[in-house]
Short mmCIF file of N, CA, C and O in Angstrom, two decimals:
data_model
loop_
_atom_site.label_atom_id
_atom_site.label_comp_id
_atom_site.label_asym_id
_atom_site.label_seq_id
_atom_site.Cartn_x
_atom_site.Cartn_y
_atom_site.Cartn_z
N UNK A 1 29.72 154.09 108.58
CA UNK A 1 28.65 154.82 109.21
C UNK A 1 27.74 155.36 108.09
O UNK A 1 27.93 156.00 107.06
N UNK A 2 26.78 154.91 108.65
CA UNK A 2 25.11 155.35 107.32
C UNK A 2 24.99 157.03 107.49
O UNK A 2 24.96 157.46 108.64
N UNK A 3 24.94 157.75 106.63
CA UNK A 3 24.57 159.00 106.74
C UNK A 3 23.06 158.90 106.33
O UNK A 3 22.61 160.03 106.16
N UNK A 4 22.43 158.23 106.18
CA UNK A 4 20.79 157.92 105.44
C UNK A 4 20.68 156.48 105.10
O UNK A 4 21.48 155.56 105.29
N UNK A 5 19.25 156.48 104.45
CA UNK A 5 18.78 155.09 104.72
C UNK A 5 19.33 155.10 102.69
O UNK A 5 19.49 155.94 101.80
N UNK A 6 19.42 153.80 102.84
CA UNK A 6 19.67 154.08 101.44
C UNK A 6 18.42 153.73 100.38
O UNK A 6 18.19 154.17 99.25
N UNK A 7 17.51 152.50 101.45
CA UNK A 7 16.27 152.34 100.59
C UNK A 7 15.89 153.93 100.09
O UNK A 7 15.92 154.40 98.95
N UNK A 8 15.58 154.49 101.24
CA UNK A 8 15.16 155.72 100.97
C UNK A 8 15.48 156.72 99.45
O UNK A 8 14.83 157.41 98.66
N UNK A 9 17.17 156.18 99.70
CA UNK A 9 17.67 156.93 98.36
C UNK A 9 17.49 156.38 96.94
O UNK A 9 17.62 157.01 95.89
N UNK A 10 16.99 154.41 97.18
CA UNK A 10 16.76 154.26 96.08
C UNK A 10 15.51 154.58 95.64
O UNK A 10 15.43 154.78 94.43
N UNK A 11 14.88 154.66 96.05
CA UNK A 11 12.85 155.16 96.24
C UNK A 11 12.91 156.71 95.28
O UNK A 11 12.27 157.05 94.28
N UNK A 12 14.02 157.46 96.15
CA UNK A 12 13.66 158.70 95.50
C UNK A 12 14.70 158.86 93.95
O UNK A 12 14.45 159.68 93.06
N UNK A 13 15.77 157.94 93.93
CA UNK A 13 16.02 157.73 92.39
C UNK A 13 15.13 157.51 91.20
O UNK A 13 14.98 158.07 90.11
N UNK A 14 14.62 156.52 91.80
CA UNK A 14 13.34 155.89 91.08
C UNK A 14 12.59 156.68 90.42
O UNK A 14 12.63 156.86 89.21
N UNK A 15 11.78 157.29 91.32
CA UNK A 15 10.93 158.47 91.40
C UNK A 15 11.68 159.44 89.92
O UNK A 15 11.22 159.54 88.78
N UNK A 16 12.97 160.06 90.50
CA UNK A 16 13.68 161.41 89.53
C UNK A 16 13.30 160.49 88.01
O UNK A 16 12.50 160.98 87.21
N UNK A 17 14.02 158.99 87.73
CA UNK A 17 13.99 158.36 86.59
C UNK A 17 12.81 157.93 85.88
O UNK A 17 12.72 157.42 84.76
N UNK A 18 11.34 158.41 87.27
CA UNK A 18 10.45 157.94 86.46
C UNK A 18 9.77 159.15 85.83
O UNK A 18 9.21 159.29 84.74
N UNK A 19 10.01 159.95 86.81
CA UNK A 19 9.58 161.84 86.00
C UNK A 19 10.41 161.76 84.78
O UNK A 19 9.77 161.88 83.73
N UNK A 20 11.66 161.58 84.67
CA UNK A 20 12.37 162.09 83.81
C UNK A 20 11.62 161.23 82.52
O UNK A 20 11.54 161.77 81.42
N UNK A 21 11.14 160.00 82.71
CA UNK A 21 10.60 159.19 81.66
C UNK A 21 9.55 159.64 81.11
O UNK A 21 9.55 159.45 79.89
N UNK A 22 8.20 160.42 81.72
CA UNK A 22 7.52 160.64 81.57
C UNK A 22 7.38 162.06 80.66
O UNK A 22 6.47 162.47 79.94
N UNK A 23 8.57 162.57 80.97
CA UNK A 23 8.52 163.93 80.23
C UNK A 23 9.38 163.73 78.75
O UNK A 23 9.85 164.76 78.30
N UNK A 24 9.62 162.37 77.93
CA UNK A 24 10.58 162.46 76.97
C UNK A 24 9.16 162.33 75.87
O UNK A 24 8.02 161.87 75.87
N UNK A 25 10.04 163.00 75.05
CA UNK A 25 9.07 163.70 73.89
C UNK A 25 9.09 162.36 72.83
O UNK A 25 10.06 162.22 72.08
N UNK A 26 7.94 161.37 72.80
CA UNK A 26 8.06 160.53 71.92
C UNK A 26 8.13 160.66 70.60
O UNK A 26 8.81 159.98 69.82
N UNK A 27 7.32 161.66 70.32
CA UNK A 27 7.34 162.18 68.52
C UNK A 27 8.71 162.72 68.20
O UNK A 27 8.79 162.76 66.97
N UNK A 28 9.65 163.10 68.68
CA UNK A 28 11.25 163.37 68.35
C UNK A 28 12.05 161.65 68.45
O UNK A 28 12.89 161.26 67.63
N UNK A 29 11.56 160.88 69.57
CA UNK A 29 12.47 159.83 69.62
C UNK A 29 11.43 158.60 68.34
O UNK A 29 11.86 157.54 67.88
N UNK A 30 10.21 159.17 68.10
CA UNK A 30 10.00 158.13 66.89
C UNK A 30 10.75 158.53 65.77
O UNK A 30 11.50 157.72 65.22
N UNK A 31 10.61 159.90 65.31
CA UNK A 31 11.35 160.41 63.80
C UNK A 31 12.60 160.12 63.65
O UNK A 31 13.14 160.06 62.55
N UNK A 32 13.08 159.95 64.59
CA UNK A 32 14.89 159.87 65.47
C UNK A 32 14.77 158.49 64.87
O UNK A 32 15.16 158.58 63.71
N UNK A 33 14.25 156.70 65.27
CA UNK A 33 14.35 155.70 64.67
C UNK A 33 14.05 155.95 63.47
O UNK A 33 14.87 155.52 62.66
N UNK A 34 13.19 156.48 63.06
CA UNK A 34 12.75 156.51 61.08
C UNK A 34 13.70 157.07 60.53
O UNK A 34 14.20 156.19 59.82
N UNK A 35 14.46 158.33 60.36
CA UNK A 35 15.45 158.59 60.37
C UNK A 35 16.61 158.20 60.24
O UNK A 35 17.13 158.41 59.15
N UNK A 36 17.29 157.58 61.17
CA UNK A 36 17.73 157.29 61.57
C UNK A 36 18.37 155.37 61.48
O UNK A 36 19.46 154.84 61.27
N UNK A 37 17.49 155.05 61.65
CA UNK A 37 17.55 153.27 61.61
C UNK A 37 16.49 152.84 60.64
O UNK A 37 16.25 151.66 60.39
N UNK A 38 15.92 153.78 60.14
CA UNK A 38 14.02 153.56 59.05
C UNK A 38 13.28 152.11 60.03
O UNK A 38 13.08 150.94 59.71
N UNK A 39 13.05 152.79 61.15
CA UNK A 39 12.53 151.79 61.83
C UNK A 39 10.77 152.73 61.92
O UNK A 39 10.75 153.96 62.03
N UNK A 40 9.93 152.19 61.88
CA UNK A 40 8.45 152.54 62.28
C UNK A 40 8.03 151.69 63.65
O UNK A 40 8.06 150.46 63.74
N UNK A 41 7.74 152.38 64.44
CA UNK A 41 6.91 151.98 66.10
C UNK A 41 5.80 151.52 65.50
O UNK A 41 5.03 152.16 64.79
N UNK A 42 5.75 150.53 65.76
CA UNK A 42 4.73 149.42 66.19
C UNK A 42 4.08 149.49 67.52
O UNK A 42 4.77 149.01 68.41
N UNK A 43 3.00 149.94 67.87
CA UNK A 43 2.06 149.14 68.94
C UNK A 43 2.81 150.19 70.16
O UNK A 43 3.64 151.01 69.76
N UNK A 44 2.53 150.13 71.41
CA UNK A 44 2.91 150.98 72.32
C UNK A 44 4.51 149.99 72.39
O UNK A 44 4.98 148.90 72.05
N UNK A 45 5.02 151.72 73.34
CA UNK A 45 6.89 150.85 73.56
C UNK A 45 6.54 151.11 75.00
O UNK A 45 5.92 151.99 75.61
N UNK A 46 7.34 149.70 75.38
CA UNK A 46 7.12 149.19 76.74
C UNK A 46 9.06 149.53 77.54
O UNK A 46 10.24 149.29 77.29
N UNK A 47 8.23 150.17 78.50
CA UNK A 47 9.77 150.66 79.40
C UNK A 47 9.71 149.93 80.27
O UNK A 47 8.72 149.84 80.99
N UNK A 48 11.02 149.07 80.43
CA UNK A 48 11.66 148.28 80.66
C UNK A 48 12.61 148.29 82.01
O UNK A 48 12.52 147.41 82.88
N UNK A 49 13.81 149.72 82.10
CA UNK A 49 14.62 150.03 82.73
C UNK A 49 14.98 151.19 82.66
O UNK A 49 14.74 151.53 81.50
N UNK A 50 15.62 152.37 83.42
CA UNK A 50 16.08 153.80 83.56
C UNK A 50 17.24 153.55 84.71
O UNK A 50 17.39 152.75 85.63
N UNK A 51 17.90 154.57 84.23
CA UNK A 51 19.16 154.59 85.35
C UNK A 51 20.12 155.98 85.54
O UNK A 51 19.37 156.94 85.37
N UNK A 52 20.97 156.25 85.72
CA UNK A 52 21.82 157.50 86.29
C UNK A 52 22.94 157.11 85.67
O UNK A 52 23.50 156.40 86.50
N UNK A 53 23.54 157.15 84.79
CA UNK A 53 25.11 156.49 84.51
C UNK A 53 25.72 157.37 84.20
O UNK A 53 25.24 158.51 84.19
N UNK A 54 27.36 157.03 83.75
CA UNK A 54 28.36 157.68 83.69
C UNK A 54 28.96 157.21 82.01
O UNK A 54 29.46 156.12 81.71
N UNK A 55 28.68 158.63 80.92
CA UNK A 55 28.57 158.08 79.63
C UNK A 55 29.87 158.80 79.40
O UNK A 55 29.98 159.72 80.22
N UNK A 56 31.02 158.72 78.50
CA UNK A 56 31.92 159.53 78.13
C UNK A 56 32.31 160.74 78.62
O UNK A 56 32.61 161.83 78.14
N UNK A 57 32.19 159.98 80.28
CA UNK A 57 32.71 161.07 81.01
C UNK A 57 31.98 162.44 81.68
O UNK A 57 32.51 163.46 82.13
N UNK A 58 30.12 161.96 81.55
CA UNK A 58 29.57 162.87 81.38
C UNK A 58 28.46 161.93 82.41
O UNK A 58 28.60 160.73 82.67
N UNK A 59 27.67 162.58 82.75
CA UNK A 59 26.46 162.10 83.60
C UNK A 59 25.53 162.07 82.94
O UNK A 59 25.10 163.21 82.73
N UNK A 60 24.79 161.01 82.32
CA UNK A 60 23.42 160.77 81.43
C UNK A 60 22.76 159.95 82.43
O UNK A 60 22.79 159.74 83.64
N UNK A 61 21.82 159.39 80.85
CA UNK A 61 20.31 159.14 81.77
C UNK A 61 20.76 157.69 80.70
O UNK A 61 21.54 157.66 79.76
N UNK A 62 19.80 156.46 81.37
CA UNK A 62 19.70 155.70 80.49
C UNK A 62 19.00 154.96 80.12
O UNK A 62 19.63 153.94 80.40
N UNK A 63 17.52 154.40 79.37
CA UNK A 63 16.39 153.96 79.55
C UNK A 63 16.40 153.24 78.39
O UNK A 63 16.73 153.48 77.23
N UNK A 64 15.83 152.04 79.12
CA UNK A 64 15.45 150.48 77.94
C UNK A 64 14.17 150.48 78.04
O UNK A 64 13.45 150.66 79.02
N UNK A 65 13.87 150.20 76.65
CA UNK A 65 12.60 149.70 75.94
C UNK A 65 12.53 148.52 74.99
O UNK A 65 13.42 147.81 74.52
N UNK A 66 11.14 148.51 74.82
CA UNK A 66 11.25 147.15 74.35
C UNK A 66 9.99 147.88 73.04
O UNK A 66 8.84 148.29 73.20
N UNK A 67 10.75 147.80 71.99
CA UNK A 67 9.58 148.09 71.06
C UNK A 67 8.92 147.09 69.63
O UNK A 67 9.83 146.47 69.08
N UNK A 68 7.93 146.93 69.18
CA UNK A 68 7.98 146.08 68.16
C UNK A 68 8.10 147.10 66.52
O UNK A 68 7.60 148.21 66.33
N UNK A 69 8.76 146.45 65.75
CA UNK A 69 9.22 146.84 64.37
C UNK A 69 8.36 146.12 63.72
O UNK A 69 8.20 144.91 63.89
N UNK A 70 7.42 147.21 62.52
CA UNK A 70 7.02 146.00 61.37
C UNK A 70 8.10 145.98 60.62
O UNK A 70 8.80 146.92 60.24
N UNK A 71 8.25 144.32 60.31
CA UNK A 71 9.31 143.73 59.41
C UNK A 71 8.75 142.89 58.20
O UNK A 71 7.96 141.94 58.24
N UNK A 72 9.54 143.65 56.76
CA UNK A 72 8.39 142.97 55.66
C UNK A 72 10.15 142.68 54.75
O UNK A 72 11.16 143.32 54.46
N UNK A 73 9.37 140.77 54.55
CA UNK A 73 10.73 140.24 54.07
C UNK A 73 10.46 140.15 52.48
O UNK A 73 9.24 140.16 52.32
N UNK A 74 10.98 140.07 51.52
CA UNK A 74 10.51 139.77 50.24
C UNK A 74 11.74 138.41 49.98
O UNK A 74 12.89 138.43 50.44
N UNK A 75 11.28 137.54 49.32
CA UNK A 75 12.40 136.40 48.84
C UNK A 75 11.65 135.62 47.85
O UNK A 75 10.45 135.38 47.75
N UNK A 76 12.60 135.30 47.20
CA UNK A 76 11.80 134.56 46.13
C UNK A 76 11.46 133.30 45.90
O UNK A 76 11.44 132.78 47.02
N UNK A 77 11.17 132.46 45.08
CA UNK A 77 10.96 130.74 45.19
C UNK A 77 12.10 130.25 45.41
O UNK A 77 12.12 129.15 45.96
N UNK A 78 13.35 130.88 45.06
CA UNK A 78 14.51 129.82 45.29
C UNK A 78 14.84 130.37 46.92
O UNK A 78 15.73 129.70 47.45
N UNK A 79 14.44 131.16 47.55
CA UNK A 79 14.56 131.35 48.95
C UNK A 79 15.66 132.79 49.36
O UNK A 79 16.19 133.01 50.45
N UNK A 80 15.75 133.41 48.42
CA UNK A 80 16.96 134.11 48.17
C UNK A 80 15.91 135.26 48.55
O UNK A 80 14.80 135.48 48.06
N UNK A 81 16.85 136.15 49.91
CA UNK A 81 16.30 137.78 50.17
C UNK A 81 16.34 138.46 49.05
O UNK A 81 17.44 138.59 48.52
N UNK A 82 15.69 138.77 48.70
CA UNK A 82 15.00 140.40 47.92
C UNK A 82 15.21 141.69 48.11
O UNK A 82 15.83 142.47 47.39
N UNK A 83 14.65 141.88 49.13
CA UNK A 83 14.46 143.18 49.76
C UNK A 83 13.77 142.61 51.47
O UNK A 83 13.02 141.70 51.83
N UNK A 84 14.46 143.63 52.10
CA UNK A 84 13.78 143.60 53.78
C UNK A 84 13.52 145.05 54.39
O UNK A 84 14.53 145.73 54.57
N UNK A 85 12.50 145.52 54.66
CA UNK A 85 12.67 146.69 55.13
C UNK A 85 11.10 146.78 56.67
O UNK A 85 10.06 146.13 56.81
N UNK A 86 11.62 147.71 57.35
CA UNK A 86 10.78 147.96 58.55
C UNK A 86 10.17 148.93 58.73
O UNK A 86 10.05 149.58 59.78
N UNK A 87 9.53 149.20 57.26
CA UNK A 87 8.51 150.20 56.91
C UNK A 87 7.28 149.76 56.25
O UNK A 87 7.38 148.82 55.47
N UNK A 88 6.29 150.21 56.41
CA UNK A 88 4.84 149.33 55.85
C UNK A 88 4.30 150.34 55.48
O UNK A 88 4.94 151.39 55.43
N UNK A 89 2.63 150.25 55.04
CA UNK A 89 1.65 151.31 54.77
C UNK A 89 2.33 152.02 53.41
O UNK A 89 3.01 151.49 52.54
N UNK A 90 1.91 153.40 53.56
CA UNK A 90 2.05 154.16 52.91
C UNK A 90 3.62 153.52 51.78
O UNK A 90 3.61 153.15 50.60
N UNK A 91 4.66 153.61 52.68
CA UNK A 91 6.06 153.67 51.96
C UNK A 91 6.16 152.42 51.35
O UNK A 91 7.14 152.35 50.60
N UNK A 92 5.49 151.42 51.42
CA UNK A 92 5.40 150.66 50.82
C UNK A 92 4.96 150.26 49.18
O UNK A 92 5.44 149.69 48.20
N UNK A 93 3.50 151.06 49.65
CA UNK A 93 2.88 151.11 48.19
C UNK A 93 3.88 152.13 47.60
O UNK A 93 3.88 152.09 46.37
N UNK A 94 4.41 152.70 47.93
CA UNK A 94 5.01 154.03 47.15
C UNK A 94 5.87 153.60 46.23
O UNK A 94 6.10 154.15 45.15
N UNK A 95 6.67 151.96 46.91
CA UNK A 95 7.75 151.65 46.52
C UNK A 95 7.48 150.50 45.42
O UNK A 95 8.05 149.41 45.46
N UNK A 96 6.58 150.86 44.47
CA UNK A 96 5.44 149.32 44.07
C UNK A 96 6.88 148.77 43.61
O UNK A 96 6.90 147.59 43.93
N UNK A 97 8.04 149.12 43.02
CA UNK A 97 8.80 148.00 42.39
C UNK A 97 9.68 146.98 43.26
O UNK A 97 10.50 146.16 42.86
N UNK A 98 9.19 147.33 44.83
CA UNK A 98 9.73 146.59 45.56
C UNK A 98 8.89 145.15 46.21
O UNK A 98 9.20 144.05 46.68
N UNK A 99 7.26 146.15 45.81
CA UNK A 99 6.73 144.52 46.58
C UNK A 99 5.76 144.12 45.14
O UNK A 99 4.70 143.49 45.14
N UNK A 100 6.22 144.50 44.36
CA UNK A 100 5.02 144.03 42.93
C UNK A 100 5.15 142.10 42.84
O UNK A 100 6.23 141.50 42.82
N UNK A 101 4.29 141.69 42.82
CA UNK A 101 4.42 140.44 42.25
C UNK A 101 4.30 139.92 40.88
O UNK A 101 3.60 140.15 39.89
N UNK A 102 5.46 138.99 41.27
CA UNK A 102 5.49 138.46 39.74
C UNK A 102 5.70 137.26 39.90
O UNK A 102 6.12 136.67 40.90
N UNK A 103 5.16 136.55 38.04
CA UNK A 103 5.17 135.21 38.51
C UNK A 103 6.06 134.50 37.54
O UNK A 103 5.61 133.97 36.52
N UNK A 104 7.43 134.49 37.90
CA UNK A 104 8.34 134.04 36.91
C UNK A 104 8.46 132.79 36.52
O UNK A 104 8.20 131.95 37.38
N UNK A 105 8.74 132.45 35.61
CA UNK A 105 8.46 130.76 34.76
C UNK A 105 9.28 129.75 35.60
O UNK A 105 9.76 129.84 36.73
N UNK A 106 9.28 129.22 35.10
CA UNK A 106 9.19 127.69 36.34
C UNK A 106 10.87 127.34 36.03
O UNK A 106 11.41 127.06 34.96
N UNK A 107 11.38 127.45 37.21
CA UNK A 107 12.59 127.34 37.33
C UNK A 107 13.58 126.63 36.15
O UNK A 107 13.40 125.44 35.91
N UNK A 108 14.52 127.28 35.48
CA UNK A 108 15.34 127.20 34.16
C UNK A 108 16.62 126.71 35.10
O UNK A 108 17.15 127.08 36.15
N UNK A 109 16.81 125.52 34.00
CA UNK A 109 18.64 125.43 34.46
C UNK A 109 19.33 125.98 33.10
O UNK A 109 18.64 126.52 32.24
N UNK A 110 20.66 125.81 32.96
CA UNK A 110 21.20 126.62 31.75
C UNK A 110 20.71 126.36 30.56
O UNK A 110 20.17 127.22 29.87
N UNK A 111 20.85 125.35 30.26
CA UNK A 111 20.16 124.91 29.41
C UNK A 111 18.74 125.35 28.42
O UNK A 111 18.29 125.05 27.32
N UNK A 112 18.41 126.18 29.52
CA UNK A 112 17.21 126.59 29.02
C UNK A 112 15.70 125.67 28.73
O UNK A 112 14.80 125.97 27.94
N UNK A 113 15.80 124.44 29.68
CA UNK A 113 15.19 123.34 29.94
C UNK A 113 14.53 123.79 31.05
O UNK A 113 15.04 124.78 31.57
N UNK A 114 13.21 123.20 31.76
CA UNK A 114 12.74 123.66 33.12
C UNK A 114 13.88 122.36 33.70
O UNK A 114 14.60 121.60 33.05
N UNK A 115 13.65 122.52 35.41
CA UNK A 115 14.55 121.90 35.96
C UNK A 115 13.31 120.61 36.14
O UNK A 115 12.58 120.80 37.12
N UNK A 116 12.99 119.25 35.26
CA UNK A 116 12.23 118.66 35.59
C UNK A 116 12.01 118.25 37.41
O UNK A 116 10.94 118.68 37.84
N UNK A 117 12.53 117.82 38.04
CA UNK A 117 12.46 117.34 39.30
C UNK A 117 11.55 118.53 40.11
O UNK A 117 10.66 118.21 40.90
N UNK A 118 11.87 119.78 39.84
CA UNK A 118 11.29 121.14 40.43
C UNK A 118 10.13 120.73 39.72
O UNK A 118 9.42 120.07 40.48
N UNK A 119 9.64 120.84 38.59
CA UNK A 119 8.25 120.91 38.48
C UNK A 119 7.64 119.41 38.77
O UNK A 119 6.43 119.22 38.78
N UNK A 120 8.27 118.71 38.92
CA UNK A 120 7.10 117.44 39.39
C UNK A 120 7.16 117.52 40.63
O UNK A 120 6.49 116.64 41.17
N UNK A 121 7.97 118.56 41.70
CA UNK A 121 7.75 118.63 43.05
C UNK A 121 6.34 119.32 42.83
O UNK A 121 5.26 118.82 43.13
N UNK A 122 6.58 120.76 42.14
CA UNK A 122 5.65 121.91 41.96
C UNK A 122 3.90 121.02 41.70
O UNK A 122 2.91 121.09 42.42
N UNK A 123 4.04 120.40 40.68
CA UNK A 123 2.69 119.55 40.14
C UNK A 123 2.36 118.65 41.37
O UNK A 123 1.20 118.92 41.68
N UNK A 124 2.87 117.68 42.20
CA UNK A 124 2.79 117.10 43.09
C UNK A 124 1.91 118.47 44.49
O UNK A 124 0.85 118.37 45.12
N UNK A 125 2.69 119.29 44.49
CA UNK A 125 2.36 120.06 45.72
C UNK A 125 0.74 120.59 45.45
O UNK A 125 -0.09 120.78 46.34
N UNK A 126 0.48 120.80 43.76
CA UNK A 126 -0.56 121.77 43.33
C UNK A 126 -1.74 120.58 43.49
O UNK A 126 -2.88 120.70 43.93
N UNK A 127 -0.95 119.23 42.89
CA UNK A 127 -2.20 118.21 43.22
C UNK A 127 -2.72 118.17 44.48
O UNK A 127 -3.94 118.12 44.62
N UNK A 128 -1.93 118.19 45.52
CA UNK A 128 -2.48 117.90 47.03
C UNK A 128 -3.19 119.08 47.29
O UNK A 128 -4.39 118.88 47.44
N UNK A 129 -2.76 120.53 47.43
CA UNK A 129 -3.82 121.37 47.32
C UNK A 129 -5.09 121.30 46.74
O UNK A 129 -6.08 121.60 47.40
N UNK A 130 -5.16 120.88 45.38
CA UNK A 130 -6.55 121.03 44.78
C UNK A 130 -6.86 119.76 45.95
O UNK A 130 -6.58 120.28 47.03
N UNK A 131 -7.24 118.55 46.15
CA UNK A 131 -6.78 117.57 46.86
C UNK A 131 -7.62 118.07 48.14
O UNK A 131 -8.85 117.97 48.19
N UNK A 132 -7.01 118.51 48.94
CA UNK A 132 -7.53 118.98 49.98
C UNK A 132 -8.62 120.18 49.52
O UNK A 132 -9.57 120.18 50.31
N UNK A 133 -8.74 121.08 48.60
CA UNK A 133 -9.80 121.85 48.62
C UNK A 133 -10.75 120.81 48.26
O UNK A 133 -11.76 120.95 48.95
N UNK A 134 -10.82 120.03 47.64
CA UNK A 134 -11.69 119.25 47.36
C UNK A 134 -12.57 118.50 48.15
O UNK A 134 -13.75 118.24 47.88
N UNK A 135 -11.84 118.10 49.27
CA UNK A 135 -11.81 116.99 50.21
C UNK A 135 -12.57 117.87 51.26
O UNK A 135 -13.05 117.24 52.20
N UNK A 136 -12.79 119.57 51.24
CA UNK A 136 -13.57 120.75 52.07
C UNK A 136 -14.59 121.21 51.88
O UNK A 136 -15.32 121.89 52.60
N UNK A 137 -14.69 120.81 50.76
CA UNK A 137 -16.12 121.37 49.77
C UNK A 137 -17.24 120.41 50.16
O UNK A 137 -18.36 120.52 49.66
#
């Protein structure tokens, strides 16, 4: 036996989860990722889902988003990560010894020989570039 409609009850859930969304303080939950995960918000965050659940025994709230991260990879010619981090702007330049470029000599095997095959790829690749700028002009 129905004591109520239940659409009804999901309508007015909705509703409580969408107030409750509206009132969360974004400037605490951005510092909270930087902080936290050193993540920086990207672009607006898109809400997704909210709900009523049952967390460690306790009655919470629970809301998905979908946000974008700037992600800045550094790796080098042999393809090998560097550094990765999901901070830009400011903390970036701050960090010049992380994104400075450099232009290290042309790949050494022990020897202390270049690795010939690498540079006649390298000379081959630089010819087709000039090659095509040429071919634009």
């Amino acid at each position: 036996m129905k004591l109520t409609n239940p659409k009804s009850i999901q309508e007015s859930e909705k509703e409580f989860i969408d107030t409750i969304n509206a009132e969360l303080d974004w400037d605490v939950i951005e510092q909270m990722l930087l902080d936290k995960h050193n993540f920086e918000v990207q672009d607006d965050i898109e809400y997704k889902d909210g709900n009523l659940i049952v967390y460690k025994n306790e009655i919470a709230y629970k809301f998905d988003f979908e946000i974008k991260v700037p992600l800045s990879v550094i790796f080098n010619r042999s393809g090998q990560c560097l550094s990765m981090s999901t901070t830009r702007g400011k903390e970036a330049l701050e960090n010049r010894e992380d994104v400075e470029i450099q232009n290290p000599p042309a790949t050494q095997t022990f020897n202390g020989e270049p690795d010939k095959e690498k540079v006649e790829e390298m000379a081959v690749e630089i010819a087709d570039l000039i090659s095509e700028i040429n071919n634009n002009a």
